[in-house]
PDB file of C-alpha atoms and ligand atoms in Angstrom:
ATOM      1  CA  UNK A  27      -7.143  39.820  26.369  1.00  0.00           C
ATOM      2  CA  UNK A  28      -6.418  37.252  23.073  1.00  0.00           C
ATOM      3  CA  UNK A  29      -7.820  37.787  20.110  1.00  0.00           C
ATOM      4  CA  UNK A  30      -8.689  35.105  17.759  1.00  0.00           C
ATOM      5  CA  UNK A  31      -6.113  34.518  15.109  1.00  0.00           C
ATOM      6  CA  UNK A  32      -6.070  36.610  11.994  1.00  0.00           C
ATOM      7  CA  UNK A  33      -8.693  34.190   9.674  1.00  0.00           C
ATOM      8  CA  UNK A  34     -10.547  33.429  12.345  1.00  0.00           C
ATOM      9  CA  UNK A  35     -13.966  32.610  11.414  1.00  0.00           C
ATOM     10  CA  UNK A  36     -16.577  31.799  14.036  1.00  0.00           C
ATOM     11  CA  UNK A  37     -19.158  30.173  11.855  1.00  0.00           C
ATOM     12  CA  UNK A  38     -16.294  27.439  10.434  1.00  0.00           C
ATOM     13  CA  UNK A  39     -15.390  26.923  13.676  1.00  0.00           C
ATOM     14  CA  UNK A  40     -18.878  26.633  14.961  1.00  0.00           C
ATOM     15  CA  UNK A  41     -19.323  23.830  12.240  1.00  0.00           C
ATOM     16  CA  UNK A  42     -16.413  21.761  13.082  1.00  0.00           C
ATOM     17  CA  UNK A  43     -17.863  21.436  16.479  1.00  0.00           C
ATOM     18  CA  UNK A  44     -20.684  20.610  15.603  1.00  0.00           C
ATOM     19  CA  UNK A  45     -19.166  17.630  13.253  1.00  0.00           C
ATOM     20  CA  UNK A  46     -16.572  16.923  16.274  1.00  0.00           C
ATOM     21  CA  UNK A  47     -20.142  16.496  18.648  1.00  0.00           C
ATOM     22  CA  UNK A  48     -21.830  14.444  15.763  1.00  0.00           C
ATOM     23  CA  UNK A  49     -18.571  12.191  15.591  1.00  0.00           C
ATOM     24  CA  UNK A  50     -19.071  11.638  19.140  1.00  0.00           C
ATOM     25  CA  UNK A  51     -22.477  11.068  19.240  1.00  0.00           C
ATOM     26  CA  UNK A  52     -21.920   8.182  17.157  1.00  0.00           C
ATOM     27  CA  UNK A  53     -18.748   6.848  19.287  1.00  0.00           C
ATOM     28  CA  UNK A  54     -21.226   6.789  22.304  1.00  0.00           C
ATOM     29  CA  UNK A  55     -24.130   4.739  19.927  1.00  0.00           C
ATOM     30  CA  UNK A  56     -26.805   7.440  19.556  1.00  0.00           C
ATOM     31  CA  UNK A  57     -28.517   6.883  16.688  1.00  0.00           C
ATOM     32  CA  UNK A  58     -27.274   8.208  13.261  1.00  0.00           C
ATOM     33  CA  UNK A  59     -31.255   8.299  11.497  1.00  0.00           C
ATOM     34  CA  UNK A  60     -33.247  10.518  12.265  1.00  0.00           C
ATOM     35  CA  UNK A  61     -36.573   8.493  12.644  1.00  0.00           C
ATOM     36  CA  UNK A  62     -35.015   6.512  15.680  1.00  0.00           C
ATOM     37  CA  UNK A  63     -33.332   9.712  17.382  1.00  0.00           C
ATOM     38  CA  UNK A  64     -36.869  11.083  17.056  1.00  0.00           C
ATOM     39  CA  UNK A  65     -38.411   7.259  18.841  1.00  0.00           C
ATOM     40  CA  UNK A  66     -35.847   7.597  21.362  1.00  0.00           C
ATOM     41  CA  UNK A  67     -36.650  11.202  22.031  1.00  0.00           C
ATOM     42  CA  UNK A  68     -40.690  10.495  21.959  1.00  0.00           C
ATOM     43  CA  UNK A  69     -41.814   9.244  25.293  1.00  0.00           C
ATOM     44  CA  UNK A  70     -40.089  12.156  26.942  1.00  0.00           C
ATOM     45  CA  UNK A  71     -40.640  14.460  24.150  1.00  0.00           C
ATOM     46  CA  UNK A  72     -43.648  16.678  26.286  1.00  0.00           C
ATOM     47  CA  UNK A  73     -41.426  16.939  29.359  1.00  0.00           C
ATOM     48  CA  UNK A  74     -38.508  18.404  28.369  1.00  0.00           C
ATOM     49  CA  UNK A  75     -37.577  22.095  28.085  1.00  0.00           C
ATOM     50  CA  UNK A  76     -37.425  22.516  24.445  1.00  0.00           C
ATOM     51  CA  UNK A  77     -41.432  21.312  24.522  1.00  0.00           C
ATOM     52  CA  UNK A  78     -42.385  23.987  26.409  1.00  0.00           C
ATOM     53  CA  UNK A  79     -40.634  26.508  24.143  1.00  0.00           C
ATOM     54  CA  UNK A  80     -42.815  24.568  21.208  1.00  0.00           C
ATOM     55  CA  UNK A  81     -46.247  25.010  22.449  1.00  0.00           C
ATOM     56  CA  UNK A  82     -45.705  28.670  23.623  1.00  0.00           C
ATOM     57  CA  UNK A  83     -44.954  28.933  19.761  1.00  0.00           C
ATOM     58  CA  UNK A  84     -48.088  27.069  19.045  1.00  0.00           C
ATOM     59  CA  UNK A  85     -49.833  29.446  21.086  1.00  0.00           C
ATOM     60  CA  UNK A  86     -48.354  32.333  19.196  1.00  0.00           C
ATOM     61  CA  UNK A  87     -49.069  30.779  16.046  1.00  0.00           C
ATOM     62  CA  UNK A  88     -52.258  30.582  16.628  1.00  0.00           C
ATOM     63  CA  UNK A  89     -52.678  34.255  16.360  1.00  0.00           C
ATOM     64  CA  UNK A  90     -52.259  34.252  13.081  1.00  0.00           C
ATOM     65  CA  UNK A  91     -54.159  31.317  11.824  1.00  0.00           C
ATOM     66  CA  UNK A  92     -57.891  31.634  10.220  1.00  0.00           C
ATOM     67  CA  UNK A  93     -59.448  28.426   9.175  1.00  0.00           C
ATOM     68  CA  UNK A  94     -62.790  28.304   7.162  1.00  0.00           C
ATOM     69  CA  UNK A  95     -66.003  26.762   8.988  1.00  0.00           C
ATOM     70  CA  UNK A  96     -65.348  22.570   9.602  1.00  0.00           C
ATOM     71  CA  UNK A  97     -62.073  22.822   8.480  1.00  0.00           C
ATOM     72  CA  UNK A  98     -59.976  19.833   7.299  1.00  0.00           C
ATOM     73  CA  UNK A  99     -56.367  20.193   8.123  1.00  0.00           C
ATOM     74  CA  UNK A 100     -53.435  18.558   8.252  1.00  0.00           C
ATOM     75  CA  UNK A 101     -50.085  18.630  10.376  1.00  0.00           C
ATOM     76  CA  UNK A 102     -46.964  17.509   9.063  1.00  0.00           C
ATOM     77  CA  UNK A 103     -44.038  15.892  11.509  1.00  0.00           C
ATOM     78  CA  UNK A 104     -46.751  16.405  14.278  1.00  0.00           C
ATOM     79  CA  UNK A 105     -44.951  14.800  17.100  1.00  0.00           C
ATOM     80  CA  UNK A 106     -46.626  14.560  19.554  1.00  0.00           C
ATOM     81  CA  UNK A 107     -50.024  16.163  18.437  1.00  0.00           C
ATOM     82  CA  UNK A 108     -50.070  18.804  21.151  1.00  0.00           C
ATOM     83  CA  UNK A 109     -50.764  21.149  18.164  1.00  0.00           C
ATOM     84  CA  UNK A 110     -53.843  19.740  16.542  1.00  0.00           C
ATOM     85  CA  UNK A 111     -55.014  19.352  20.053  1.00  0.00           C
ATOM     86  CA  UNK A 112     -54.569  22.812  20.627  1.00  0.00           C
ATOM     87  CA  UNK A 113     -56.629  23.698  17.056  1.00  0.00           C
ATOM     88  CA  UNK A 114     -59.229  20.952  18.263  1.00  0.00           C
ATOM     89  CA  UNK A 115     -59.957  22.546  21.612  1.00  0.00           C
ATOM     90  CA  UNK A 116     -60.514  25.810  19.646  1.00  0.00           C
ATOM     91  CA  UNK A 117     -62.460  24.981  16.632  1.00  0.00           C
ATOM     92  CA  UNK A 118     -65.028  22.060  17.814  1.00  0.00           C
ATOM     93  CA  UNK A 119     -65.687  21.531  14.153  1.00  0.00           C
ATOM     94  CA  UNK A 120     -62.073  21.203  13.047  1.00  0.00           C
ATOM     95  CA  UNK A 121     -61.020  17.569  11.820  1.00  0.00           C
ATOM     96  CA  UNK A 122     -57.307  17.111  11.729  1.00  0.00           C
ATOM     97  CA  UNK A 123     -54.767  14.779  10.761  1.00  0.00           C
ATOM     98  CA  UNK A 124     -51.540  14.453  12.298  1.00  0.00           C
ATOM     99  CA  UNK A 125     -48.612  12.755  10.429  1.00  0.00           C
ATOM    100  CA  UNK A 126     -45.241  11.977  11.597  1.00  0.00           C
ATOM    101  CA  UNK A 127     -42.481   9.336  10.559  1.00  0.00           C
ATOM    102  CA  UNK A 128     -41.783   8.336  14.405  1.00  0.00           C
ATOM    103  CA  UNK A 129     -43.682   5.417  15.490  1.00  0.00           C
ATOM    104  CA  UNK A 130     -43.343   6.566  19.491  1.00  0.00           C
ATOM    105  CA  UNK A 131     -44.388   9.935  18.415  1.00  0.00           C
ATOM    106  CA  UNK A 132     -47.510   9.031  17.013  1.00  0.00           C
ATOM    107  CA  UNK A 133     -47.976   6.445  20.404  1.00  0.00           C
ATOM    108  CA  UNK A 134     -47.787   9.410  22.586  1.00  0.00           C
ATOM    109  CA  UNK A 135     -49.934  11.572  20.333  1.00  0.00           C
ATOM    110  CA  UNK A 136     -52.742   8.476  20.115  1.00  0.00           C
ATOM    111  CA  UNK A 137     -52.525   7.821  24.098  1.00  0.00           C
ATOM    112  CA  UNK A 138     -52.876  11.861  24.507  1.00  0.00           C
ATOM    113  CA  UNK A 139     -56.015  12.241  22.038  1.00  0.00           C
ATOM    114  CA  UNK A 140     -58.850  13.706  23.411  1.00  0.00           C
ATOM    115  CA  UNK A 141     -60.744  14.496  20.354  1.00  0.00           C
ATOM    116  CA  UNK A 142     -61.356  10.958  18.765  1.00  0.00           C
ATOM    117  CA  UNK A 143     -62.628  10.735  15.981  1.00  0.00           C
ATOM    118  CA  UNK A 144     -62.332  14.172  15.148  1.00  0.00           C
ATOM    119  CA  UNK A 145     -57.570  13.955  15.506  1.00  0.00           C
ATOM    120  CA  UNK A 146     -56.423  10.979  13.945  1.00  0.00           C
ATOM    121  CA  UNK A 147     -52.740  10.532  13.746  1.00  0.00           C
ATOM    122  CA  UNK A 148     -50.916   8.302  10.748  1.00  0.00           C
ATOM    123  CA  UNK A 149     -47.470   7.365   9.812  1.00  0.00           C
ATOM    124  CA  UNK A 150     -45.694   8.753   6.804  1.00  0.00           C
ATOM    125  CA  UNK A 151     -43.088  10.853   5.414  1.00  0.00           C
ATOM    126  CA  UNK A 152     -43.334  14.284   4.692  1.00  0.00           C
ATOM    127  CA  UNK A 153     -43.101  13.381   1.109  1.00  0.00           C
ATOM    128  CA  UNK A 154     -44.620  11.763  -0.646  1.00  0.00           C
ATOM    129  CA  UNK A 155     -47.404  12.280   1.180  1.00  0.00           C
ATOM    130  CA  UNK A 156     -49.895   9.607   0.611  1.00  0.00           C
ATOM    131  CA  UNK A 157     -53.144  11.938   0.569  1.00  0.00           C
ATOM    132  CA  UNK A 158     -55.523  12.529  -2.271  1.00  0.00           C
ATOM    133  CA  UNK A 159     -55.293  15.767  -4.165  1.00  0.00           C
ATOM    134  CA  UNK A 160     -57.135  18.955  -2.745  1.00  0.00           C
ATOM    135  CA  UNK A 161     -58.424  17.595   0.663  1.00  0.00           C
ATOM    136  CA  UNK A 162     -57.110  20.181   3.038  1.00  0.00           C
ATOM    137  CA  UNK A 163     -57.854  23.338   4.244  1.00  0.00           C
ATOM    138  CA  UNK A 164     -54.852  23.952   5.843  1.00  0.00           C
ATOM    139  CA  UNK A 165     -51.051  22.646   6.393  1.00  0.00           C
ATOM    140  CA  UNK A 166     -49.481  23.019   9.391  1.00  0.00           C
ATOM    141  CA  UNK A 167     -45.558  22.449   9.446  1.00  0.00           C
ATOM    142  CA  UNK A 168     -43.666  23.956  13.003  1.00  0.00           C
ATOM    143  CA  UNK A 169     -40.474  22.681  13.485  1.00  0.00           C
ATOM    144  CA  UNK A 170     -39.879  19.674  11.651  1.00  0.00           C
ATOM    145  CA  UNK A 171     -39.290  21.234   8.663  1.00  0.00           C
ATOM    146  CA  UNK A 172     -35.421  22.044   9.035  1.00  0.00           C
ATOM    147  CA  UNK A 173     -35.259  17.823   9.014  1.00  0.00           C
ATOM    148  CA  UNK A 174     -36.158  17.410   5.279  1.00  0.00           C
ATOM    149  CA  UNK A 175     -33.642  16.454   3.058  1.00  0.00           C
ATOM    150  CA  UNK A 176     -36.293  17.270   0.041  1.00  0.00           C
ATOM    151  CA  UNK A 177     -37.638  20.730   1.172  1.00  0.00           C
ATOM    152  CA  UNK A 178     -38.880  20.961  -2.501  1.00  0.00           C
ATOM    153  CA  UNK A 179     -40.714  17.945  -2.862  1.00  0.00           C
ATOM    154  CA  UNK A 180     -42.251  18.734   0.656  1.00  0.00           C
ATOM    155  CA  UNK A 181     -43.483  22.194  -0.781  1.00  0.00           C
ATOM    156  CA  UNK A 182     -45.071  20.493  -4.125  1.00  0.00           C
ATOM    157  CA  UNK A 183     -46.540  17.617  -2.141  1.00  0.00           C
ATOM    158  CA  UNK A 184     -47.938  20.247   0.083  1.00  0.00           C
ATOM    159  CA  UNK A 185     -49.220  22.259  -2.593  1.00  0.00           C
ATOM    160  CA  UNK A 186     -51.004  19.033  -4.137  1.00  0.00           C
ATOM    161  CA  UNK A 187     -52.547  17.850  -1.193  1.00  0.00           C
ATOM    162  CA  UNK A 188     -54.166  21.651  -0.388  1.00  0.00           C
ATOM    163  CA  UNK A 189     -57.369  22.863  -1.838  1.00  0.00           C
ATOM    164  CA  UNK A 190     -57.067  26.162  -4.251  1.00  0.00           C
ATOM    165  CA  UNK A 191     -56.845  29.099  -2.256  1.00  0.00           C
ATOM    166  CA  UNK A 192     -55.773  26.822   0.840  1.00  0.00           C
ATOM    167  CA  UNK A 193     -53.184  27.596   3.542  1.00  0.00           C
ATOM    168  CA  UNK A 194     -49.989  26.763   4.616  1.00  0.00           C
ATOM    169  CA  UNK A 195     -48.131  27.409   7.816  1.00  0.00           C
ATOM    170  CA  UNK A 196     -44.588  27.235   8.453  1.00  0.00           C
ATOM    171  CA  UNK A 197     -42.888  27.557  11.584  1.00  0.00           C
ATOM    172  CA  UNK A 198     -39.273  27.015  11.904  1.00  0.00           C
ATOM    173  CA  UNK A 199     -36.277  28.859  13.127  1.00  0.00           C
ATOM    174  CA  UNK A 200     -34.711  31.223   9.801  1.00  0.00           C
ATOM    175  CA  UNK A 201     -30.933  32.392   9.257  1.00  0.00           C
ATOM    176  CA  UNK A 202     -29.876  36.033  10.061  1.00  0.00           C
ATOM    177  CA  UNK A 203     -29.540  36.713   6.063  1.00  0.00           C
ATOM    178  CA  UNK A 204     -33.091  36.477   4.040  1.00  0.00           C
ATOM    179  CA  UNK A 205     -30.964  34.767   1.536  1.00  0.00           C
ATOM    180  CA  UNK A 206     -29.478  32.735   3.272  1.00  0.00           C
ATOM    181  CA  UNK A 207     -29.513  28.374   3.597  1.00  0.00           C
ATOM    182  CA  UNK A 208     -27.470  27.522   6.508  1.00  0.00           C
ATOM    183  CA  UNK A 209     -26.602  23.385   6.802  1.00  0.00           C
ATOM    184  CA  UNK A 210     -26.029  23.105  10.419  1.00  0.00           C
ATOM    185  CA  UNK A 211     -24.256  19.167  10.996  1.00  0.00           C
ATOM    186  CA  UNK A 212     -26.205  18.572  14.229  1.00  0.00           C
ATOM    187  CA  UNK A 213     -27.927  15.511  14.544  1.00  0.00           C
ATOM    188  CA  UNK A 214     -27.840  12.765  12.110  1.00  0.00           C
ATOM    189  CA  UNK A 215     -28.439  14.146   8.439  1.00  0.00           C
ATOM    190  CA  UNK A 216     -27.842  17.449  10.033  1.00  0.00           C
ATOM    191  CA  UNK A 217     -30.125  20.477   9.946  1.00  0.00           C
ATOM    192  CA  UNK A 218     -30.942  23.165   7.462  1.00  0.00           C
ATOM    193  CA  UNK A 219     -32.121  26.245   7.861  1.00  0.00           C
ATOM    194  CA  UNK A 220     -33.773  28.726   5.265  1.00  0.00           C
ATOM    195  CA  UNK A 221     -34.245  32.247   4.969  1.00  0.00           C
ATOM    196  CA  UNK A 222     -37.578  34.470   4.193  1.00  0.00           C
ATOM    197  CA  UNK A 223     -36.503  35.166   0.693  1.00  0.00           C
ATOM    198  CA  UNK A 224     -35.379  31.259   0.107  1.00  0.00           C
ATOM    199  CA  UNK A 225     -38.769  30.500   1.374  1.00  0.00           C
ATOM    200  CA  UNK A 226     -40.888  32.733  -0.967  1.00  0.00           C
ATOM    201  CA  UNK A 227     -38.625  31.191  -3.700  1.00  0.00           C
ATOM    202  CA  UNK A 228     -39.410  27.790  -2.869  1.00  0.00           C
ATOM    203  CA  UNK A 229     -42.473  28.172  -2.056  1.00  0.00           C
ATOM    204  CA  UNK A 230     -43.724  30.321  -5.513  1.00  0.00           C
ATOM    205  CA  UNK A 231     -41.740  27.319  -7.593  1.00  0.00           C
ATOM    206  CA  UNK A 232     -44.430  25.100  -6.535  1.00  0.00           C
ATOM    207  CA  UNK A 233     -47.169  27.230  -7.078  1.00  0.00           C
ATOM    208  CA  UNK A 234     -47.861  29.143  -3.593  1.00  0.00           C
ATOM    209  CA  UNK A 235     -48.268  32.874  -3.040  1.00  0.00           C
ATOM    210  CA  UNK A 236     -46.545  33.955   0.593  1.00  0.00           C
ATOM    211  CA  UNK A 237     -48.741  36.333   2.593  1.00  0.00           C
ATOM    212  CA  UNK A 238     -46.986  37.084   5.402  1.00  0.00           C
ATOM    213  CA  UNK A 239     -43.706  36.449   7.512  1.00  0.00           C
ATOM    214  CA  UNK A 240     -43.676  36.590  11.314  1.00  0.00           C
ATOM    215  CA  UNK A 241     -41.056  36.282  14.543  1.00  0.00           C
ATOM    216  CA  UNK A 242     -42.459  34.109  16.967  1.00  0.00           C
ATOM    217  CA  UNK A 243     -39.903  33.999  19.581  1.00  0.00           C
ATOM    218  CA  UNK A 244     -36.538  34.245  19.150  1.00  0.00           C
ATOM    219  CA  UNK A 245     -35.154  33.187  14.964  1.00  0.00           C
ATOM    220  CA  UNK A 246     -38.474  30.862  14.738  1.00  0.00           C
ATOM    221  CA  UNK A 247     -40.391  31.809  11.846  1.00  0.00           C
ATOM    222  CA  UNK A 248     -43.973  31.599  10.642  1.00  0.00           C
ATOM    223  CA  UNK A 249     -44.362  31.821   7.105  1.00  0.00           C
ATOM    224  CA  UNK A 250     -48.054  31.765   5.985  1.00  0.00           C
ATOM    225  CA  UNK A 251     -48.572  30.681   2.484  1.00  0.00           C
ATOM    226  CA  UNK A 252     -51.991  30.289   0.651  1.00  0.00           C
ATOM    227  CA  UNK A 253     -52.342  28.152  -2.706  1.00  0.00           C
ATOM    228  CA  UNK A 254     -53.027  30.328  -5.936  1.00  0.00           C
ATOM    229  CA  UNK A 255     -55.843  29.357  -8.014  1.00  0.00           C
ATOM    230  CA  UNK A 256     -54.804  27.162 -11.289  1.00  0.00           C
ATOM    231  CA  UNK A 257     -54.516  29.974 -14.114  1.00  0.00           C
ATOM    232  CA  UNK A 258     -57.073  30.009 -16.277  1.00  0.00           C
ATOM    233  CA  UNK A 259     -55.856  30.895 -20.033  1.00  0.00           C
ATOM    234  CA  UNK A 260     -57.790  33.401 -22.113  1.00  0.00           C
ATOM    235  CA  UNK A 261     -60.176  31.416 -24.637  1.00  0.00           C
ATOM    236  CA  UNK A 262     -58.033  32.339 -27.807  1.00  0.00           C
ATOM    237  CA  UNK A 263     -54.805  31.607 -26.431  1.00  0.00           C
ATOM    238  CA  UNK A 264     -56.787  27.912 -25.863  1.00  0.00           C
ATOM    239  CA  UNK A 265     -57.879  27.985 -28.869  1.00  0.00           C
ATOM    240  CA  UNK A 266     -54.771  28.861 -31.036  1.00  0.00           C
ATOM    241  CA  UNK A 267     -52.954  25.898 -29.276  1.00  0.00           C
ATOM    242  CA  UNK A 268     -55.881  23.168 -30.723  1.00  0.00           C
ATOM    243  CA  UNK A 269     -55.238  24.233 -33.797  1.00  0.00           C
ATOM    244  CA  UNK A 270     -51.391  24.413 -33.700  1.00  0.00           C
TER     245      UNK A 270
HETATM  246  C1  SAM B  28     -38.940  18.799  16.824  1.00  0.00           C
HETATM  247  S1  SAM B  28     -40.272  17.752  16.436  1.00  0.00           S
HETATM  248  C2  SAM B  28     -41.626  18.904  16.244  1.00  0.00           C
HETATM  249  C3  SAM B  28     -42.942  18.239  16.546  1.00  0.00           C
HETATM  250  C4  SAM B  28     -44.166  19.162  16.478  1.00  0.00           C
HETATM  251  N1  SAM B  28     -44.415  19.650  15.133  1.00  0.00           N
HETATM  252  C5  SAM B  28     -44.054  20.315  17.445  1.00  0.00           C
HETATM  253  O1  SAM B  28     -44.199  21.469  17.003  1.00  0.00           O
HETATM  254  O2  SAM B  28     -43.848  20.052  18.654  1.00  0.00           O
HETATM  255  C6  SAM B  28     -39.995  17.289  14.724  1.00  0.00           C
HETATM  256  C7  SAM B  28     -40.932  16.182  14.285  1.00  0.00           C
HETATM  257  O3  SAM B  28     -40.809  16.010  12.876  1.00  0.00           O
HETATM  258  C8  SAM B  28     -40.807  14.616  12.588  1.00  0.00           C
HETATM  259  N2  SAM B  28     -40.115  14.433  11.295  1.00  0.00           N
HETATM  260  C9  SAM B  28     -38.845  14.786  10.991  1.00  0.00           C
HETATM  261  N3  SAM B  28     -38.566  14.495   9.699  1.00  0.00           N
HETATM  262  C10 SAM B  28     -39.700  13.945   9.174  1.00  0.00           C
HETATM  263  C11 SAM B  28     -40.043  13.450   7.891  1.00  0.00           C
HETATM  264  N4  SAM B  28     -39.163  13.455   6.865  1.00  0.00           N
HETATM  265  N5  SAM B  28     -41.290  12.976   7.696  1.00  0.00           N
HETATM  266  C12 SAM B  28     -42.190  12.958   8.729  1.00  0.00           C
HETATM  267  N6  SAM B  28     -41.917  13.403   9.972  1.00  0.00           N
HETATM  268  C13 SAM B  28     -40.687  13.908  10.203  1.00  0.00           C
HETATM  269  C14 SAM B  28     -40.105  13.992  13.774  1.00  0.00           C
HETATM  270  O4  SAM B  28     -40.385  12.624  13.932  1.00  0.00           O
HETATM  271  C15 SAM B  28     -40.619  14.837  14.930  1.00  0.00           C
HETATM  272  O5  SAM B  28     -41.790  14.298  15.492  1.00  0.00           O
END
């Protein structure tokens, strides 16, 4: 049996790989953006294997979700809208609105809508997001998330877009340390994944309070978040500050 050389260190080595594959990628002319890897992906997106592992997520999700009555929610890096369908089918009185940066993502998630007018589905970037301020119930996020190059702007644009006391789902895969941010150079732009704690730290810089973290299957995720009200200051402290 050979053991790896003294200094041998599996997640290096697991990196330059992963850069090696990337280089390669782009020798062979896949695309080096991320919006056309996700085009080119699109119109086979709901037959491949990784979909099914997606919705079975969804479904497990949607344990955990409560919405108020006629909710209006939004999902962010929808795809192909199988999971606002899924919502739809079980809340007849849910309006939804799926946004995604792909252009043949949101063509197979217009061609597959079966709840018009109720699912409408809109191009965009995760942020900004080009929504008024406090018009959802609820933000849904499952695996896109690990794609954004401005995970804190996401989290504040989120945060704006949500009413008070709203909720926000996130579902993506974690790292094994709670602390942990792990840059993965897959893909162009690469990957990043965050842990719990990273999340709760993100997420209470831009004003949320987490409520809960949950496995889904396998390292994916959920992270439920809910808005805090705006604080309120006590009348004197309001008042000391008009006459300063
Ligand atoms: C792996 S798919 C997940 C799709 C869907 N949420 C699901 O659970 O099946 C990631 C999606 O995020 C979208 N996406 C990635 N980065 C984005 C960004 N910055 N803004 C908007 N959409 C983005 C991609 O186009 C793609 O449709």
């Amino acid at each position: 049996m050979v053991w790896p050389k003294r200094g041998f260190n599996a997640s290096n080595s697991l990196q330059s790989l992963l850069t090696e594959l990337k280089i390669i990628g782009q020798l062979m002319g896949l695309p080096n953006n991320k919006q056309q890897l996700f085009d080119l992906w699109a119109p086979l997106y709901d037959f491949l294997f990784p979909s099914v592992f997606y919705q079975a997520i969804h479904k497990r999700m949607l344990e955990y979700v409560q919405l108020p009555l006629c909710p209006n929610v939004l999902d962010i890096g929808c795809g192909t809208g199988r999971l606002l369908d899924r919502l739809a089918t079980e809340h007849s009185d849910l309006q939804g609105t799926g946004l995604d940066f792909s252009a043949e993502m949101l063509r197979q998630a217009r061609r597959a809508n079966r709840h018009r007018p109720r699912l409408i589905f809109v191009q965009g970037r995760a942020a900004p997001l080009r929504f008024a301020d406090e018009q959802f119930d609820a933000v849904f996020n499952t695996l896109s998330f690990l794609h954004y190059s401005e995970p804190e702007q996401v989290f504040a644009e989120i945060h704006r877009v949500l009413r008070p006391g709203g909720t926000f789902y996130l579902v993506d895969p974690t790292t094994v340390r709670p602390t942990g941010i792990w840059h993965v150079p897959v893909s162009p732009e690469g990957i990043r994944l965050y842990g719990a704690k990273v999340r709760e730290q993100m997420s209470t810089q831009a004003g949320f309070r987490c409520l809960k973290h949950q496995y889904l299957l396998g390292p994916n995720l959920l992270t439920i978040f809910t808005k805090i009200l705006p604080k309120v200051e006590p009348f004197e402290k309001n008042v000391n500050r008009y006459e300063a």
